[in-house]
Coordinates of C-alpha atoms in Angstrom, one line a residue:
M28 CA 119.1 133.0 45.1
R29 CA 115.7 131.4 45.3
P30 CA 115.7 127.6 45.1
V31 CA 114.6 126.0 41.9
F32 CA 112.7 123.3 43.6
S33 CA 109.7 123.8 45.9
L34 CA 109.6 122.0 49.2
F35 CA 106.7 121.2 51.5
R36 CA 107.4 120.4 55.1
T37 CA 105.7 117.2 56.2
G38 CA 107.5 116.3 59.3
P39 CA 110.7 116.1 61.2
A40 CA 111.7 114.7 57.9
L41 CA 110.8 116.4 54.7
M42 CA 109.0 113.7 52.7
G43 CA 107.9 113.4 49.2
A44 CA 108.7 112.7 45.6
V45 CA 111.4 114.1 43.3
G46 CA 110.6 114.9 39.7
L47 CA 112.2 116.9 36.9
T48 CA 110.6 120.1 38.1
A49 CA 109.4 119.5 41.7
L50 CA 110.9 118.0 44.8
V51 CA 109.7 117.0 48.2
A52 CA 112.6 116.4 50.4
C53 CA 113.2 114.5 53.6
E54 CA 115.2 116.0 56.5
A55 CA 118.5 114.3 57.3
R56 CA 118.1 110.9 58.9
R57 CA 120.8 110.8 61.6
Q58 CA 122.9 107.9 60.7
P59 CA 125.7 106.3 62.7
E60 CA 129.2 107.1 61.6
H61 CA 130.6 104.6 59.1
T62 CA 134.1 103.6 60.3
T63 CA 134.6 100.3 58.4
P64 CA 137.0 101.1 55.5
P65 CA 136.6 99.4 52.2
A66 CA 139.3 97.1 51.1
A67 CA 142.5 98.8 49.9
D68 CA 143.0 98.8 46.1
S69 CA 146.8 98.9 46.2
A70 CA 149.5 99.4 48.8
A71 CA 151.7 102.5 49.0
T72 CA 154.6 102.3 46.5
V73 CA 156.8 104.9 48.1
A74 CA 157.8 105.8 51.7
A75 CA 155.7 108.3 53.6
P76 CA 157.3 111.8 53.6
A77 CA 158.4 113.5 56.8
P78 CA 155.9 115.6 58.7
A79 CA 155.8 119.4 58.1
A80 CA 155.1 122.3 60.4
P81 CA 151.4 123.2 60.8
P82 CA 150.2 126.1 58.6
P83 CA 149.3 129.5 60.1
D84 CA 145.7 130.3 61.1
T85 CA 143.8 131.4 57.9
V86 CA 140.3 130.6 59.1
D87 CA 137.6 133.1 58.1
A88 CA 134.1 132.0 59.1
S89 CA 132.5 134.8 56.9
R90 CA 133.4 132.9 53.8
T91 CA 130.4 131.0 52.5
E92 CA 129.8 128.6 49.7
H93 CA 126.3 128.0 48.3
G94 CA 125.4 124.8 46.6
Y95 CA 127.6 121.7 46.5
Q96 CA 131.2 122.0 45.5
P97 CA 132.5 119.2 43.2
G98 CA 136.3 118.6 43.3
H99 CA 139.1 118.9 40.8
D100 CA 142.7 117.7 40.4
T101 CA 144.9 119.6 42.8
T102 CA 148.4 119.8 44.3
F103 CA 149.5 120.4 47.9
Y104 CA 152.8 120.5 49.7
I105 CA 154.3 118.2 52.3
G106 CA 157.3 120.1 53.5
Q107 CA 159.0 121.5 50.4
Q108 CA 157.7 118.7 48.2
R109 CA 154.7 119.1 46.0
Y110 CA 152.3 116.2 45.7
R111 CA 149.4 115.8 43.2
L112 CA 145.9 114.4 43.7
L113 CA 143.9 113.0 40.8
L114 CA 140.2 113.0 41.7
R115 CA 137.8 111.1 39.5
A116 CA 134.1 110.0 39.5
E117 CA 132.3 107.6 37.1
T118 CA 129.0 105.8 36.6
D119 CA 128.7 102.4 35.1
S120 CA 125.3 102.3 33.2
T121 CA 125.7 98.6 32.5
K122 CA 125.2 97.7 36.2
P123 CA 121.9 98.8 37.6
L124 CA 121.3 99.1 41.4
V125 CA 118.0 98.9 43.2
A126 CA 117.0 100.1 46.6
V127 CA 113.8 100.7 48.6
T128 CA 113.1 104.3 49.5
E129 CA 111.4 105.5 52.6
G130 CA 109.9 108.6 50.9
I131 CA 113.1 110.6 50.2
V132 CA 113.4 109.6 46.5
G133 CA 110.3 110.0 44.4
P134 CA 108.8 108.0 41.5
Y135 CA 110.9 109.7 38.8
Y136 CA 113.7 107.3 39.8
A137 CA 111.3 104.3 40.2
D138 CA 112.5 100.9 39.2
D139 CA 109.0 100.3 37.8
T140 CA 106.6 103.2 37.7
T141 CA 103.6 100.9 37.6
T142 CA 104.5 99.2 40.9
F143 CA 106.3 102.1 42.7
A144 CA 103.3 103.0 44.9
R145 CA 103.5 99.4 46.3
T146 CA 107.2 98.5 46.2
H147 CA 108.9 101.9 46.6
R148 CA 111.8 100.5 44.6
V149 CA 114.1 103.1 43.0
R150 CA 116.8 102.4 40.4
G151 CA 120.3 103.8 39.9
Y152 CA 123.6 102.6 38.5
A153 CA 126.9 101.4 39.9
G154 CA 129.7 103.9 40.2
G155 CA 132.0 105.8 42.6
Q156 CA 135.1 107.8 43.1
T157 CA 138.8 107.2 42.7
I158 CA 141.4 109.2 44.6
T159 CA 145.0 108.8 43.4
L160 CA 148.0 110.4 45.1
L161 CA 151.3 111.0 43.2
D162 CA 154.6 111.9 44.7
P163 CA 156.8 114.7 43.4
A164 CA 158.4 112.3 40.9
G165 CA 155.0 111.3 39.5
R166 CA 155.0 107.8 41.2
Q167 CA 151.8 106.5 42.7
V168 CA 151.6 106.6 46.4
F169 CA 148.1 105.1 46.6
R170 CA 145.0 104.6 44.6
R171 CA 141.7 104.5 46.6
Q172 CA 138.4 103.5 45.1
L173 CA 135.1 104.2 46.7
R174 CA 131.7 102.7 45.7
K175 CA 128.2 103.7 46.3
A176 CA 127.8 101.0 48.9
D177 CA 130.5 102.8 51.0
F178 CA 128.0 105.7 51.5
Y179 CA 124.9 103.8 52.3
Q180 CA 125.2 104.3 56.1
V181 CA 126.1 108.0 56.0
A182 CA 123.9 109.3 53.1
G183 CA 121.1 106.6 52.9
Q184 CA 121.0 103.7 50.6
D185 CA 118.2 105.1 48.4
I186 CA 119.9 108.5 47.9
A187 CA 123.3 106.8 47.2
T188 CA 121.7 104.4 44.8
V189 CA 120.2 107.1 42.5
S190 CA 123.0 109.6 42.9
N191 CA 125.4 110.6 40.2
P192 CA 128.9 110.3 41.6
E193 CA 130.7 113.6 42.0
R194 CA 134.5 114.1 42.2
P195 CA 135.8 114.4 45.8
L196 CA 136.8 117.9 46.9
F197 CA 140.2 118.1 48.7
V198 CA 139.8 119.9 52.1
G199 CA 143.4 119.7 53.5
Y200 CA 146.3 117.8 54.8
H201 CA 147.5 117.4 58.3
A202 CA 151.2 116.5 58.4
P203 CA 151.7 115.2 62.0
S204 CA 149.0 112.6 61.6
Q205 CA 149.6 112.2 57.8
T206 CA 145.8 112.7 57.2
L207 CA 144.1 113.8 54.0
A208 CA 140.6 115.1 54.2
F209 CA 138.0 115.3 51.5
T210 CA 134.3 116.1 51.1
V211 CA 132.2 113.9 48.8
V212 CA 128.7 115.0 47.7
V213 CA 126.0 112.3 47.6
G214 CA 122.6 113.5 46.5
I215 CA 119.4 113.1 44.4
P216 CA 120.1 114.3 40.8
D217 CA 118.3 117.5 39.7
S218 CA 117.4 118.4 43.3
D219 CA 118.5 120.3 46.3
V220 CA 118.8 117.2 48.4
W221 CA 122.3 115.9 49.2
R222 CA 124.8 115.0 51.9
T223 CA 128.3 116.5 52.0
C224 CA 130.1 113.5 53.4
V225 CA 133.5 113.9 55.0
L226 CA 136.3 111.4 54.2
T227 CA 139.7 111.1 55.7
L228 CA 142.6 108.9 54.3
G229 CA 146.0 108.1 55.5
L230 CA 149.1 108.3 53.3
D231 CA 148.8 104.5 52.9
G232 CA 145.4 105.1 51.2
R233 CA 143.4 103.5 53.9
V234 CA 140.1 105.1 55.0
R235 CA 140.4 106.5 58.5
S236 CA 136.9 107.9 58.8
L237 CA 133.7 108.5 56.7
S238 CA 131.0 110.6 58.3
A239 CA 127.7 112.1 57.3
G240 CA 128.7 115.8 57.2
R241 CA 126.3 118.5 56.2
W242 CA 122.8 117.9 55.0
S243 CA 121.2 120.1 52.3
G244 CA 117.6 120.3 51.3
G245 CA 116.1 121.4 54.5
E246 CA 117.5 122.6 57.9
G247 CA 121.2 121.8 57.2
P248 CA 123.6 123.9 59.3
D249 CA 125.6 126.8 58.0
C250 CA 128.9 125.1 58.1
Q251 CA 131.8 124.0 55.9
A252 CA 134.0 121.0 56.6
K253 CA 137.5 122.0 57.7
L254 CA 140.7 120.3 58.7
L255 CA 142.4 122.4 61.4
A256 CA 146.1 122.9 62.0
D257 CA 146.1 120.7 65.1
G258 CA 144.4 117.8 63.1
T259 CA 140.9 118.4 64.4
L260 CA 138.3 117.8 61.7
L261 CA 135.0 119.7 61.7
D262 CA 132.5 117.6 59.7
C263 CA 129.5 119.8 60.6
E264 CA 128.0 117.3 63.1
A265 CA 131.1 116.8 65.3
L266 CA 134.7 117.8 66.0
R267 CA 136.8 114.8 65.4
R268 CA 140.1 115.2 67.2
P269 CA 143.4 113.5 66.2
D270 CA 143.6 111.7 69.6
G271 CA 140.4 109.8 68.6
R272 CA 138.0 111.7 70.8
T273 CA 134.8 113.2 69.4
V274 CA 133.1 116.4 70.4
Q275 CA 129.4 116.0 69.4
L276 CA 127.8 119.2 68.2
L277 CA 124.3 117.9 67.9
K278 CA 121.9 118.3 70.9
P279 CA 118.6 116.6 71.8
Q280 CA 115.5 118.6 71.2
A281 CA 117.4 121.2 69.1
T282 CA 118.5 121.7 65.6
L283 CA 122.1 122.8 64.8
V284 CA 121.8 126.0 62.9
A285 CA 125.5 126.8 62.4
A286 CA 129.0 125.6 63.2
L287 CA 131.3 128.5 62.3
L288 CA 135.0 128.2 62.8
L289 CA 136.3 131.5 64.1
S290 CA 139.9 130.5 64.2
D291 CA 142.0 127.4 64.0
S292 CA 141.2 126.7 67.7
T293 CA 137.6 128.1 68.3
L294 CA 134.2 127.8 66.7
C295 CA 130.7 129.2 67.3
T296 CA 127.7 126.9 67.4
I297 CA 124.1 128.1 67.1
Y298 CA 121.0 126.1 67.9
R299 CA 117.2 126.3 67.4
Y300 CA 115.5 124.9 70.4
G301 CA 112.4 122.7 70.0
Q302 CA 111.2 119.6 68.2
Y303 CA 108.7 118.3 65.7
R304 CA 105.2 117.1 66.7
E305 CA 103.0 114.9 64.6
I306 CA 99.5 116.1 63.7
V307 CA 96.7 114.5 61.8
N308 CA 94.9 116.6 59.2
A309 CA 91.2 116.6 58.4
D310 CA 91.8 114.3 55.5
S311 CA 93.6 111.8 57.8
T312 CA 97.0 112.6 56.3
R313 CA 99.8 113.0 58.7
D314 CA 101.9 116.1 59.0
Y315 CA 104.5 117.6 61.4
E316 CA 104.9 121.0 62.9
W317 CA 107.8 122.6 64.8
V318 CA 107.1 123.3 68.4
V319 CA 109.4 125.8 70.1
D320 CA 110.8 124.8 73.5
R321 CA 109.3 127.7 75.5
R322 CA 111.4 126.9 78.6
R323 CA 114.5 127.8 76.5
R324 CA 113.0 130.6 74.5
N325 CA 115.4 133.2 76.2
A326 CA 118.2 130.8 77.0
P327 CA 121.6 131.2 75.3
N328 CA 121.6 129.4 72.0
A329 CA 125.0 130.4 70.7
F330 CA 128.3 129.1 72.1
V331 CA 131.9 129.9 71.5
L332 CA 134.0 126.8 72.3
N333 CA 137.4 125.4 71.7
T334 CA 138.2 122.2 69.8
R335 CA 138.1 120.3 73.1
G336 CA 134.4 121.3 73.5
Q337 CA 135.0 123.7 76.3
V338 CA 132.6 126.7 76.2
R339 CA 134.4 130.1 76.4
Q340 CA 131.3 132.3 76.0
Q341 CA 127.6 132.0 75.4
F342 CA 124.9 134.4 74.2
R343 CA 121.4 134.6 72.6
Y344 CA 121.3 135.0 68.8
A345 CA 118.1 135.0 66.6
G346 CA 119.3 136.5 63.3
Y347 CA 119.6 133.3 61.3
F348 CA 117.2 132.3 58.5
D349 CA 116.3 129.1 56.6
V350 CA 116.4 128.7 52.8
L351 CA 117.0 125.0 52.1
G352 CA 119.4 125.2 55.0
Y353 CA 120.3 127.7 57.7
L354 CA 122.3 130.8 57.0
V355 CA 123.9 133.3 59.4
P356 CA 124.5 136.7 57.9
R357 CA 127.9 137.8 58.9
R358 CA 131.2 139.5 58.0
Y359 CA 134.8 139.3 59.2
V360 CA 136.6 142.7 59.4
W361 CA 140.4 142.1 59.6
Q362 CA 141.1 145.7 60.7
T363 CA 139.2 145.0 63.9
H364 CA 139.9 141.2 64.0
S365 CA 136.2 140.8 64.7
Y366 CA 133.2 138.9 63.3
Y367 CA 130.0 140.8 63.0
L368 CA 126.8 138.6 63.1
L369 CA 123.7 140.4 61.9
D370 CA 120.3 140.2 63.5
E371 CA 118.3 142.2 61.1
E372 CA 115.7 143.2 63.7
R373 CA 118.0 143.9 66.6
G374 CA 121.6 144.7 65.6
L375 CA 125.0 143.0 65.6
H376 CA 126.9 140.6 67.8
V377 CA 130.7 141.3 67.7
L378 CA 133.0 138.3 68.3
D379 CA 136.7 139.0 68.8
K380 CA 138.8 136.4 66.8
H381 CA 141.8 136.9 69.1
N382 CA 139.8 136.7 72.3
P383 CA 137.1 134.0 72.2
A384 CA 135.6 135.0 75.5
S385 CA 134.8 138.5 74.2
V386 CA 131.3 138.8 72.7
A387 CA 129.5 142.1 72.6
A388 CA 125.9 142.9 71.5
V389 CA 125.5 146.2 69.7
P390 CA 121.8 147.0 69.1
F391 CA 120.8 149.4 66.4
Q392 CA 119.7 151.9 69.1
Q393 CA 123.4 152.3 70.1
M394 CA 124.6 152.9 66.5
Q395 CA 124.4 156.2 64.8
R396 CA 122.7 156.4 61.4
F397 CA 125.2 157.0 58.7
R398 CA 125.5 160.6 57.3
Q399 CA 128.0 161.6 54.7
P400 CA 130.9 162.0 54.6
Q401 CA 132.6 158.7 55.6
R402 CA 135.1 159.4 58.3
P403 CA 138.8 158.8 57.3
E404 CA 139.3 156.2 60.1
E405 CA 136.1 154.2 59.3
V406 CA 136.0 150.8 57.6
R407 CA 132.9 150.1 55.6
F408 CA 131.4 146.6 55.3
V409 CA 128.1 145.3 53.9
I410 CA 125.9 142.4 55.0
T411 CA 123.0 141.3 52.8
T412 CA 120.0 139.1 53.8
E413 CA 117.0 137.9 51.9
T414 CA 115.1 141.1 52.6
A415 CA 117.7 143.8 53.3
T416 CA 121.2 145.1 52.6
L417 CA 122.9 147.0 55.4
A418 CA 126.2 148.9 55.3
F419 CA 128.2 149.5 58.5
Y420 CA 131.0 151.9 59.3
V421 CA 133.3 150.9 62.1
D422 CA 136.2 152.6 63.8
P423 CA 139.1 150.1 63.8
A424 CA 140.2 151.3 67.2
Q425 CA 136.7 150.7 68.7
P426 CA 135.2 147.6 67.1
T427 CA 131.8 148.1 68.7
R428 CA 131.5 151.7 67.7
L429 CA 129.5 151.7 64.4
R430 CA 127.3 153.7 62.1
Y431 CA 124.9 152.0 59.8
Q432 CA 122.6 152.6 56.8
R433 CA 120.0 150.6 55.0
I434 CA 120.6 150.4 51.3
E435 CA 117.5 150.4 49.2
P436 CA 117.4 147.9 46.4
R437 CA 117.5 149.2 42.8
N438 CA 114.4 148.7 40.7

């Protein structure tokens, strides 16, 4: 789907103004992780339940979600007991908030349109989220309230100020550490610019962590926040382990293109090497252009690593594309327990879910073009990009033996 709003790249950040029909966005400002929890609203009213066994591996990195995902009331199990989460968001239009923008939020949200060019002041309203946990008997375990100010350091004060609070989305529960994980979207209304912040709470309702998560609106990684069976949290900028250690996924002079969980213990990270350079236009305006790091043009940019950050395999992959955020065209085929990453110009990379060190490149030249009929043993799967749709036929006994065809679009 094409974006509704047009963007014009003006630098390592995407700068401009947001209106009803047009938007100029700013690339994510890397903010330090916010770790100071807001004050508790109420103490737990029942004893914490006993830990339960970790769930089986159900990770499938080929599942993608486009756009932001607001939350809804939900239930989950701790052992054999079912708990209920009530997830709310509200705005208080009687309490205005004002912030100074650095160019991310445009004049549509100006505090005073006549002075905005000088003051850069934007207006929003107070509000936030409420997370309530009920035990199987319907008794309140905790009630946690979040306010816009809690997100200033991870999403930016100007964006948080003008945002419309969205209900948190429940990500998962880790029994041994008694941790609940959520994502909370904070963004500019009527735009493609937002942060998917990642929040964790203990069963006492206290905030354990609040991190920036995935940026959308320009060069955000192909990634979804996930709480793994061992308690490791992927927030799309780092792996945050239950022992308190952090595995940073961001690298200097590189953009994180994707962080794809292959299983409950491995993931694949992909990078674009280079950096932005400032240029001065003929009219004296300043702009920025991406400069490729030629020294690493042929260096591996894709890495299979475990949750401790240890690299199991590395390879070169160039099949990603950018539409208000990076996307890696891919498909998981359970019959071969393999991920197939498409490079539309070159072929496929095959990653074995059960053997993280096994990565095979299969160029189109090694594949046969598909001819009818489909063989009885073949499994068919389709991968679609912005410009093409390709069908592949794989022998489950030989995951790298494929036939392919290009499917012409219907007029």
